[in-house]
Amino acid sequence: MALVNSWEKQGNFLFKYRGQFPVLLFAMAIPFIYITDKSGIDTEIWNYSAISLSVLGFLIRFYTIGTTPKGTSGRNTKQQIADVLNSTGIYSVVRHPLYLGNYLIWIGIVVFVYNIYFIIIVSLIYWLYYERIMFAEERFLERKFTDNYIKWSEDRPAFIPSFRNYVKTKVKFSVKSILRREYAGLLATVIGYVFIDFARNYLVSGNLMVTDEILNVLYVTIVLVLLLRSLKHYTSILDEKDRS
């Protein structure tokens, strides 16, 4: 099999199962938590840095989801789908904003481990993992939109935003889209922080506990998620025309 076809096949497979990536992250975190020496570390700076990165990641995802219409690239969950090509708004500054947002969210959790080597290793794994996914997605878009895609992609970086060619989106920002689609990711992220905190308390001091502040955030998040999930599945409050 030609390398280009092999990469595309791998990318489609990884795309389908990308939701399992956090499980790998959690498994890898355990030994790094165990070997990390907190003495001499300003944990407050690490904590604020971790939370800031995750918040920034969510802001990128919120803007992307909130300004993306139904049936376009970036809204698919199981396979490549695109009725039209996203080329304005955040897609005019970076080709894969959702993957950028995901990286920042999860690297925030990684920073919470307080180990620079873990940050580097996870970043490299994320790059190798999502490079295949982005390759497969771009092959799909290139076949579907041909020259339009090629022309757009030439001046837009894949992962690190450049505002040189920013084009304002005509799609109205939708808070409902965010509330309808992002609550699961929010819960997964909070669980990630809870897991790291619990693992650190147990591995370092043998205590089966979670820090009160983090536990309170988890409780609030669970209530919010249950509310939004109920509104989504049992009411039409969050429904919108031409939105996924």
XYZ file of N, CA and C in Angstrom:
732
model
N 0.845 -1.200 0.000
C 0.000 0.000 0.000
C 0.879 1.247 0.000
N 0.586 2.180 -0.883
C 1.346 3.429 -0.933
C 1.262 4.147 0.406
N 2.325 4.868 0.759
C 2.387 5.535 2.051
C 1.232 6.510 2.244
N 0.885 7.240 1.181
C -0.194 8.219 1.289
C -1.514 7.531 1.622
N -1.754 6.350 1.030
C -2.980 5.604 1.314
C -2.941 4.994 2.704
N -1.735 4.560 3.123
C -1.586 3.989 4.457
C -1.863 5.033 5.529
N -1.324 6.227 5.336
C -1.572 7.308 6.288
C -3.058 7.659 6.362
N -3.698 7.689 5.216
C -5.120 8.024 5.199
C -5.934 6.954 5.917
N -5.599 5.696 5.688
C -6.305 4.605 6.353
C -6.110 4.671 7.859
N -4.867 4.904 8.263
C -4.580 5.041 9.696
C -5.328 6.229 10.293
N -5.347 7.336 9.546
C -6.022 8.535 10.032
C -7.507 8.330 10.226
N -8.149 7.635 9.291
C -9.586 7.359 9.416
C -9.874 6.455 10.606
N -8.979 5.495 10.831
C -9.148 4.603 11.991
C -8.997 5.386 13.293
N -7.947 6.190 13.386
C -7.708 6.969 14.594
C -8.799 8.008 14.809
N -9.328 8.567 13.716
C -10.420 9.535 13.801
C -11.634 8.908 14.474
N -11.933 7.684 14.087
C -13.110 6.992 14.609
C -12.982 6.720 16.102
N -11.747 6.470 16.568
C -11.539 6.090 17.963
C -10.771 7.158 18.751
N -10.810 8.400 18.281
C -10.046 9.450 18.952
C -10.580 9.760 20.335
N -11.812 9.366 20.616
C -12.378 9.584 21.942
C -11.683 8.781 23.020
N -10.907 7.759 22.624
C -10.189 6.938 23.590
C -8.821 7.519 23.950
N -8.431 8.596 23.288
C -7.120 9.192 23.558
C -6.949 9.580 25.023
N -7.965 10.166 25.675
C -7.796 10.517 27.093
C -7.488 9.318 27.979
N -7.995 8.128 27.621
C -7.716 6.933 28.426
C -6.219 6.649 28.424
N -5.592 6.784 27.256
C -4.145 6.617 27.148
C -3.428 7.646 28.010
N -3.921 8.867 27.979
C -3.318 9.946 28.767
C -3.369 9.627 30.256
N -4.509 9.146 30.738
C -4.652 8.832 32.156
C -3.706 7.698 32.568
N -3.613 6.665 31.718
C -2.744 5.532 32.031
C -1.286 5.978 32.101
N -0.877 6.840 31.183
C 0.502 7.325 31.168
C 0.801 8.222 32.354
N -0.212 8.904 32.872
C 0.013 9.881 33.943
C 0.454 9.225 35.244
N 0.012 8.004 35.492
C 0.250 7.367 36.795
C 1.734 7.270 37.148
N 2.580 6.700 36.290
C 4.005 6.629 36.673
C 4.665 7.999 36.805
N 4.229 8.966 36.004
C 4.823 10.296 36.100
C 4.409 10.994 37.396
N 3.178 10.763 37.827
C 2.753 11.309 39.119
C 3.597 10.711 40.242
N 3.869 9.420 40.134
C 4.611 8.708 41.181
C 6.049 9.197 41.297
N 6.689 9.472 40.153
C 8.111 9.829 40.188
C 8.354 11.330 40.324
N 7.310 12.131 40.185
C 7.490 13.585 40.220
C 7.681 14.074 41.657
N 8.738 14.797 41.871
C 9.048 15.362 43.181
C 8.477 16.783 43.259
N 7.517 16.988 44.148
C 6.864 18.289 44.266
C 7.696 19.300 45.046
N 8.719 18.850 45.743
C 9.523 19.769 46.550
C 10.233 20.773 45.635
N 10.132 22.021 45.978
C 10.746 23.068 45.171
C 9.889 23.529 44.011
N 8.706 22.927 43.851
C 7.795 23.308 42.769
C 6.749 24.277 43.297
N 6.546 25.359 42.601
C 5.469 26.290 42.952
C 4.178 25.746 42.331
N 3.482 24.921 43.087
C 2.296 24.243 42.556
C 1.189 25.217 42.157
N 1.151 26.368 42.799
C 0.118 27.347 42.456
C 0.286 27.849 41.022
N 1.522 28.105 40.616
C 1.788 28.541 39.244
C 1.423 27.435 38.257
N 1.810 26.196 38.588
C 1.466 25.066 37.716
C -0.046 24.910 37.609
N -0.749 25.056 38.729
C -2.201 24.888 38.722
C -2.880 25.949 37.859
N -2.482 27.208 38.044
C -3.072 28.286 37.255
C -2.741 28.136 35.771
N -1.537 27.689 35.482
C -1.140 27.469 34.089
C -1.986 26.360 33.464
N -2.189 25.287 34.217
C -2.978 24.158 33.724
C -4.408 24.582 33.416
N -5.021 25.259 34.365
C -6.416 25.687 34.185
C -6.532 26.685 33.040
N -5.574 27.600 32.935
C -5.603 28.604 31.862
C -5.525 27.960 30.491
N -4.680 26.942 30.341
C -4.559 26.249 29.061
C -5.861 25.544 28.696
N -6.458 24.870 29.676
C -7.711 24.171 29.401
C -8.831 25.150 29.069
N -8.897 26.258 29.788
C -9.915 27.274 29.501
C -9.728 27.839 28.097
N -8.480 28.132 27.728
C -8.206 28.632 26.378
C -8.647 27.612 25.329
N -8.372 26.348 25.583
C -8.807 25.307 24.658
C -10.318 25.284 24.490
N -11.031 25.423 25.591
C -12.495 25.442 25.512
C -13.006 26.687 24.781
N -12.366 27.819 25.004
C -12.778 29.037 24.303
C -12.634 28.868 22.788
N -11.554 28.223 22.364
C -11.357 27.956 20.932
C -12.443 27.015 20.424
N -12.719 25.968 21.181
C -13.777 25.038 20.781
C -15.142 25.730 20.770
N -15.427 26.542 21.778
C -16.717 27.228 21.857
C -16.935 28.134 20.642
N -15.899 28.892 20.300
C -16.038 29.787 19.154
C -16.232 28.989 17.863
N -15.491 27.887 17.738
C -15.605 27.062 16.538
C -16.991 26.445 16.434
N -17.435 25.806 17.500
C -18.752 25.160 17.513
C -19.860 26.197 17.353
N -19.688 27.336 18.004
C -20.738 28.357 17.978
C -20.897 29.060 16.657
N -19.927 28.936 15.758
C -20.006 29.627 14.460
C -19.921 28.664 13.282
N -20.224 27.393 13.537
C -20.157 26.393 12.474
C -21.542 25.842 12.192
N -22.034 25.943 10.963
C -23.370 25.458 10.627
C -23.420 23.948 10.481
N -24.592 23.445 10.267
C -24.824 22.003 10.123
C -24.190 21.477 8.832
N -23.684 20.237 8.913
C -23.209 19.551 7.720
C -21.907 20.064 7.160
N -21.014 20.567 8.023
C -19.733 21.080 7.539
C -18.601 20.374 8.253
N -17.409 20.504 7.714
C -16.247 19.916 8.357
C -16.090 20.492 9.747
N -15.709 19.645 10.665
C -15.530 20.092 12.039
C -16.698 19.755 12.939
N -17.838 19.337 12.367
C -18.983 18.994 13.197
C -19.221 17.496 13.229
N -18.418 16.721 12.532
C -18.597 15.290 12.444
C -17.979 14.584 13.653
N -18.525 13.405 13.980
C -18.061 12.687 15.151
C -17.569 11.280 14.835
N -18.085 10.624 13.799
C -17.715 9.240 13.517
C -17.033 9.057 12.175
N -17.325 9.917 11.218
C -16.712 9.804 9.909
C -16.619 11.192 9.287
N -15.842 11.281 8.211
C -15.645 12.566 7.557
C -16.937 13.000 6.854
N -17.392 14.215 7.170
C -18.612 14.769 6.589
C -18.365 16.234 6.285
N -18.802 16.666 5.107
C -18.680 18.088 4.771
C -19.551 18.400 3.572
N -20.632 19.143 3.795
C -21.485 19.598 2.696
C -20.947 20.892 2.104
N -20.327 21.713 2.952
C -19.678 22.936 2.483
C -18.336 23.050 3.189
N -17.458 23.850 2.630
C -16.120 24.015 3.194
C -16.096 25.212 4.135
N -15.708 24.983 5.380
C -15.512 26.089 6.316
C -14.263 26.862 5.929
N -14.400 28.156 5.676
C -13.234 28.946 5.267
C -13.220 30.341 5.874
N -14.186 30.642 6.726
C -14.238 31.957 7.362
C -14.175 31.808 8.875
N -14.145 32.936 9.563
C -14.068 32.885 11.015
C -12.775 32.226 11.459
N -12.864 31.341 12.412
C -11.656 30.690 12.932
C -10.997 29.805 11.882
N -11.783 29.322 10.906
C -11.214 28.493 9.847
C -10.436 29.321 8.825
N -10.454 30.617 8.963
C -9.630 31.451 8.092
C -8.256 31.710 8.699
N -8.066 31.282 9.954
C -6.771 31.486 10.610
C -6.068 30.172 10.942
N -6.805 29.061 10.963
C -6.209 27.758 11.249
C -7.127 26.674 10.673
N -6.529 25.626 10.114
C -7.322 24.606 9.427
C -8.002 23.628 10.392
N -7.428 23.430 11.555
C -7.974 22.425 12.476
C -8.159 23.012 13.879
N -9.077 23.959 14.029
C -9.236 24.633 15.329
C -9.720 23.711 16.448
N -10.560 22.729 16.122
C -11.049 21.839 17.165
C -9.924 20.975 17.732
N -9.025 20.536 16.881
C -7.899 19.742 17.357
C -6.926 20.598 18.162
N -6.789 21.849 17.785
C -5.986 22.781 18.582
C -6.618 22.966 19.952
N -7.933 23.158 19.974
C -8.640 23.299 21.245
C -8.489 22.064 22.108
N -8.623 20.889 21.491
C -8.471 19.641 22.239
C -7.083 19.531 22.865
N -6.077 19.896 22.083
C -4.707 19.809 22.600
C -4.536 20.685 23.833
N -5.006 21.915 23.761
C -4.845 22.836 24.884
C -5.612 22.353 26.119
N -6.796 21.800 25.894
C -7.587 21.276 27.013
C -6.837 20.158 27.727
N -6.372 19.197 26.936
C -5.734 18.033 27.538
C -4.317 18.325 28.013
N -3.619 19.235 27.359
C -2.277 19.564 27.847
C -2.377 20.309 29.176
N -3.503 20.980 29.394
C -3.729 21.594 30.702
C -3.758 20.533 31.794
N -4.457 19.431 31.537
C -4.491 18.325 32.500
C -3.095 17.754 32.694
N -2.341 17.661 31.601
C -0.973 17.140 31.661
C -0.086 18.052 32.519
N -0.227 19.344 32.356
C 0.544 20.303 33.164
C 0.236 20.117 34.653
N -0.975 19.720 34.965
C -1.401 19.504 36.350
C -0.612 18.382 37.031
N 0.088 17.574 36.242
C 0.929 16.503 36.792
C 2.239 17.063 37.351
N 2.630 18.283 36.931
C 3.845 18.969 37.378
C 5.135 18.334 36.844
N 5.089 17.742 35.654
C 6.278 17.079 35.129
C 6.511 17.522 33.683
N 7.606 18.228 33.435
C 7.890 18.770 32.110
C 8.093 17.664 31.078
N 8.671 16.533 31.505
C 8.899 15.441 30.566
C 7.584 14.831 30.094
N 6.629 14.764 30.991
C 5.305 14.255 30.633
C 4.636 15.183 29.616
N 4.807 16.476 29.791
C 4.257 17.447 28.847
C 4.836 17.228 27.455
N 6.150 17.060 27.387
C 6.819 16.864 26.099
C 6.373 15.560 25.440
N 6.333 14.482 26.222
C 5.962 13.166 25.674
C 4.530 13.173 25.155
N 3.599 13.714 25.934
C 2.200 13.752 25.496
C 2.038 14.632 24.262
N 2.770 15.740 24.216
C 2.702 16.622 23.044
C 3.162 15.892 21.795
N 4.231 15.108 21.905
C 4.721 14.345 20.757
C 3.731 13.269 20.337
N 3.154 12.577 21.314
C 2.158 11.546 21.001
C 0.934 12.168 20.338
N 0.496 13.296 20.869
C -0.660 13.987 20.288
C -0.371 14.383 18.844
N 0.820 14.899 18.619
C 1.219 15.295 17.268
C 1.185 14.101 16.305
N 1.799 12.991 16.699
C 1.825 11.813 15.840
C 0.428 11.250 15.619
N -0.381 11.250 16.675
C -1.738 10.706 16.608
C -2.623 11.551 15.696
N -2.650 12.852 15.947
C -3.560 13.719 15.201
C -3.019 14.127 13.840
N -1.730 13.967 13.630
C -1.195 14.226 12.298
C -1.844 13.306 11.274
N -2.024 12.037 11.645
C -2.690 11.075 10.752
C -4.151 11.459 10.529
N -4.814 11.868 11.607
C -6.223 12.251 11.502
C -6.384 13.469 10.602
N -5.547 14.483 10.802
C -5.625 15.686 9.981
C -5.311 15.379 8.512
N -4.374 14.478 8.294
C -4.027 14.080 6.931
C -5.235 13.439 6.242
N -5.891 12.511 6.930
C -7.052 11.836 6.349
C -8.187 12.819 6.083
N -8.400 13.733 7.019
C -9.464 14.723 6.852
C -9.184 15.635 5.656
N -7.943 16.036 5.515
C -7.600 16.938 4.413
C -7.666 16.229 3.060
N -7.327 14.940 3.047
C -7.476 14.171 1.801
C -8.943 14.113 1.383
N -9.818 13.921 2.350
C -11.256 13.886 2.090
C -11.736 15.229 1.544
N -11.330 16.312 2.190
C -11.765 17.638 1.759
C -11.181 18.011 0.399
N -9.959 17.589 0.154
C -9.346 17.883 -1.138
C -10.079 17.190 -2.269
N -10.486 15.950 -2.055
C -11.233 15.227 -3.088
C -12.606 15.846 -3.304
N -13.227 16.311 -2.232
C -14.587 16.831 -2.353
C -14.630 18.250 -2.902
N -13.701 19.097 -2.477
C -13.759 20.513 -2.863
C -12.653 20.913 -3.825
N -11.807 19.980 -4.192
C -10.755 20.131 -5.211
C -9.995 21.455 -5.079
N -10.040 22.266 -6.129
C -9.221 23.490 -6.161
C -9.605 24.499 -5.086
N -10.887 24.529 -4.708
C -11.312 25.460 -3.659
C -10.608 25.146 -2.335
N -10.506 23.864 -2.045
C -9.826 23.476 -0.807
C -8.335 23.776 -0.881
N -7.726 23.431 -1.996
C -6.281 23.641 -2.150
C -5.937 25.123 -2.020
N -6.728 25.973 -2.662
C -6.478 27.414 -2.604
C -6.622 27.930 -1.185
N -7.651 27.467 -0.490
C -7.868 27.913 0.891
C -6.764 27.416 1.814
N -6.376 26.154 1.676
C -5.427 25.546 2.606
C -4.001 26.070 2.450
N -3.664 26.582 1.282
C -2.293 27.042 1.034
C -1.879 28.178 1.962
N -2.839 29.019 2.353
C -2.518 30.192 3.162
C -2.997 30.071 4.609
N -3.463 28.867 4.990
C -3.938 28.671 6.354
C -3.124 27.573 7.033
N -2.481 27.884 8.135
C -1.679 26.867 8.832
C -2.573 25.767 9.393
N -2.012 24.584 9.552
C -2.790 23.445 10.020
C -3.127 23.548 11.501
N -2.187 24.049 12.321
C -2.375 23.924 13.764
C -2.075 25.192 14.553
N -1.116 25.972 14.124
C -0.768 27.205 14.839
C -1.403 28.393 14.117
N -2.355 29.078 14.725
C -3.125 30.126 14.039
C -2.275 31.262 13.502
N -2.707 31.801 12.365
C -2.124 33.008 11.785
C -3.278 33.913 11.364
N -3.293 35.132 11.880
C -4.425 36.029 11.643
C -4.227 36.911 10.407
N -3.228 36.610 9.630
C -2.917 37.410 8.452
C -4.059 37.401 7.444
N -4.751 36.261 7.304
C -5.803 36.129 6.299
C -7.189 35.990 6.927
N -7.371 36.616 8.086
C -8.650 36.478 8.779
C -9.806 37.011 7.943
N -10.880 36.220 7.882
C -12.107 36.604 7.196
C -13.261 36.444 8.185
N -13.980 37.500 8.425
C -15.069 37.455 9.394
C -16.157 36.495 8.938
N -16.632 35.675 9.867
C -17.688 34.731 9.536
C -19.043 35.419 9.453
N -19.908 34.903 8.590
C -21.270 35.422 8.469
C -22.250 34.610 9.313
N -21.736 33.552 9.925
C -22.582 32.681 10.739
C -22.748 33.288 12.125
N -23.963 33.458 12.542
C -24.249 34.048 13.846
C -23.791 33.121 14.960
N -23.123 33.697 15.963
C -22.635 32.897 17.081
C -23.806 32.304 17.850
N -23.725 31.002 18.135
C -24.818 30.294 18.786
C -24.392 29.734 20.134
N -24.946 30.284 21.194
C -24.703 29.758 22.534
C -25.371 28.396 22.691
N -26.521 28.226 22.058
C -27.242 26.952 22.158
C -26.417 25.795 21.614
N -25.704 26.032 20.525
C -24.865 24.974 19.961
C -23.818 24.525 20.964
N -23.246 25.471 21.675
C -22.234 25.149 22.674
C -22.855 24.354 23.824
N -23.991 24.831 24.331
C -24.654 24.144 25.429
C -25.093 22.742 25.034
N -25.488 22.587 23.787
C -25.980 21.301 23.307
C -24.855 20.302 23.056
N -23.684 20.791 22.680
C -22.637 19.892 22.201
C -21.423 19.732 23.122
N -21.188 20.672 24.007
C -19.902 20.680 24.707
C -19.939 20.200 26.153
N -21.097 19.836 26.670
C -21.138 19.471 28.087
C -20.378 18.172 28.378
N -20.379 17.236 27.440
C -19.663 15.979 27.671
C -18.156 16.212 27.758
N -17.640 17.059 26.879
C -16.214 17.365 26.917
C -15.825 18.078 28.197
N -16.702 18.959 28.676
C -16.438 19.662 29.935
C -16.351 18.678 31.091
N -17.292 17.740 31.146
C -17.280 16.742 32.216
C -16.021 15.878 32.137
N -15.651 15.467 30.931
C -14.450 14.641 30.762
C -13.210 15.368 31.242
N -13.145 16.663 30.993
C -11.992 17.450 31.419
C -11.925 17.558 32.939
N -13.056 17.833 33.563
C -13.083 17.923 35.028
C -12.714 16.582 35.650
N -13.219 15.499 35.065
C -12.860 14.163 35.556
C -11.359 13.940 35.423
N -10.768 14.466 34.350
C -9.325 14.360 34.171
C -8.563 15.006 35.310
N -8.977 16.209 35.695
C -8.324 16.892 36.815
C -8.561 16.145 38.127
N -9.771 15.624 38.302
C -10.079 14.854 39.510
C -9.196 13.610 39.585
N -9.032 12.935 38.450
C -8.216 11.722 38.414
C -6.768 12.015 38.802
N -6.201 13.075 38.232
C -4.813 13.427 38.549
C -4.673 13.768 40.026
N -5.605 14.526 40.560
C -5.542 14.922 41.969
C -5.685 13.698 42.873
N -6.613 12.811 42.546
C -6.813 11.602 43.343
C -5.581 10.703 43.287
N -5.055 10.502 42.079
C -3.882 9.646 41.912
C -2.688 10.206 42.674
N -2.506 11.533 42.643
C -1.382 12.148 43.345
C -1.533 11.958 44.862
N -2.729 12.193 45.385
C -2.949 12.036 46.824
C -2.706 10.594 47.267
N -3.113 9.645 46.424
C -2.961 8.235 46.799
C -1.517 7.758 46.656
N -0.886 8.088 45.521
C 0.465 7.586 45.256
C 1.515 8.240 46.142
N 1.309 9.506 46.472
C 2.304 10.242 47.248
C 2.102 10.063 48.752
N 0.826 10.139 49.199
C 0.586 10.093 50.643
C -0.283 8.928 51.095
N -0.816 8.165 50.137
C -1.642 7.022 50.495
C -3.061 7.377 50.880
N -3.472 8.622 50.651
C -4.816 9.064 51.018
C -5.793 8.862 49.869
N -6.932 8.247 50.172
C -7.983 8.070 49.171
C -8.887 9.296 49.229
N -8.466 10.368 48.601
C -9.209 11.623 48.704
C -8.986 12.482 47.470
N -9.867 13.454 47.300
C -9.745 14.468 46.258
C -9.835 15.823 46.948
N -9.017 16.765 46.525
C -9.019 18.111 47.106
C -10.422 18.705 47.044
N -10.839 19.358 48.135
C -12.216 19.857 48.250
C -12.609 20.765 47.089
N -11.708 21.677 46.707
C -12.035 22.616 45.629
C -12.331 21.876 44.319
N -11.520 20.878 44.005
C -11.719 20.118 42.774
C -12.993 19.287 42.859
N -13.255 18.730 44.024
C -14.457 17.931 44.215
C -15.709 18.787 44.042
N -15.673 20.006 44.554
C -16.825 20.911 44.405
C -17.068 21.261 42.940
N -15.977 21.476 42.195
C -16.110 21.744 40.760
C -16.751 20.549 40.058
N -16.371 19.342 40.462
C -16.960 18.132 39.871
C -18.454 18.065 40.147
N -18.867 18.348 41.363
C -20.293 18.308 41.710
C -21.093 19.301 40.866
N -20.592 20.516 40.765
C -21.280 21.546 39.982
C -21.363 21.134 38.518
N -20.268 20.577 38.008
C -20.232 20.154 36.601
C -21.238 19.038 36.337
N -21.325 18.085 37.243
C -22.275 16.976 37.081
C -23.706 17.494 37.028
N -24.040 18.405 37.922
C -25.397 18.987 37.921
C -25.662 19.709 36.609
N -24.680 20.502 36.139
C -24.826 21.240 34.880
C -24.997 20.287 33.708
N -24.198 19.228 33.678
C -24.263 18.257 32.579
C -25.611 17.544 32.563
N -26.094 17.134 33.724
C -27.391 16.463 33.793
C -28.512 17.381 33.320
N -28.422 18.658 33.683
C -29.423 19.630 33.250
C -29.402 19.803 31.733
N -28.208 20.023 31.178
C -28.093 20.250 29.737
C -28.468 18.998 28.941
N -28.088 17.841 29.454
C -28.432 16.597 28.766
C -29.946 16.393 28.746
N -30.592 16.717 29.837
C -32.051 16.593 29.898
C -32.727 17.569 28.943
N -32.228 18.800 28.900
C -32.793 19.795 27.989
C -32.612 19.368 26.533
N -31.474 18.742 26.240
C -31.194 18.320 24.869
C -32.082 17.164 24.435
N -32.251 16.179 25.302
C -32.934 14.942 24.906
C -34.443 14.958 25.165
N -34.907 15.799 26.074
C -36.320 15.733 26.447
C -37.094 17.020 26.188
N -36.404 18.047 25.671
C -37.088 19.289 25.325
C -36.546 19.794 23.986
N -37.159 20.856 23.502
C -36.676 21.483 22.257
C -36.018 22.842 22.520
N -35.712 23.109 23.797
C -35.174 24.410 24.177
C -33.847 24.705 23.461
N -33.022 23.683 23.297
C -31.702 23.884 22.709
C -31.675 23.599 21.207
N -32.818 23.303 20.629
C -32.874 23.013 19.194
C -32.691 24.302 18.393
N -32.040 24.175 17.233
C -31.825 25.307 16.328
C -31.880 24.840 14.894
N -32.406 25.657 14.044
C -32.447 25.349 12.629
C -31.042 25.457 12.028
N -30.722 24.506 11.172
C -29.441 24.479 10.449
C -28.228 24.373 11.368
N -28.439 23.735 12.501
C -27.332 23.475 13.426
C -27.374 22.005 13.812
N -26.200 21.416 13.955
C -26.127 20.016 14.330
C -26.466 19.836 15.811
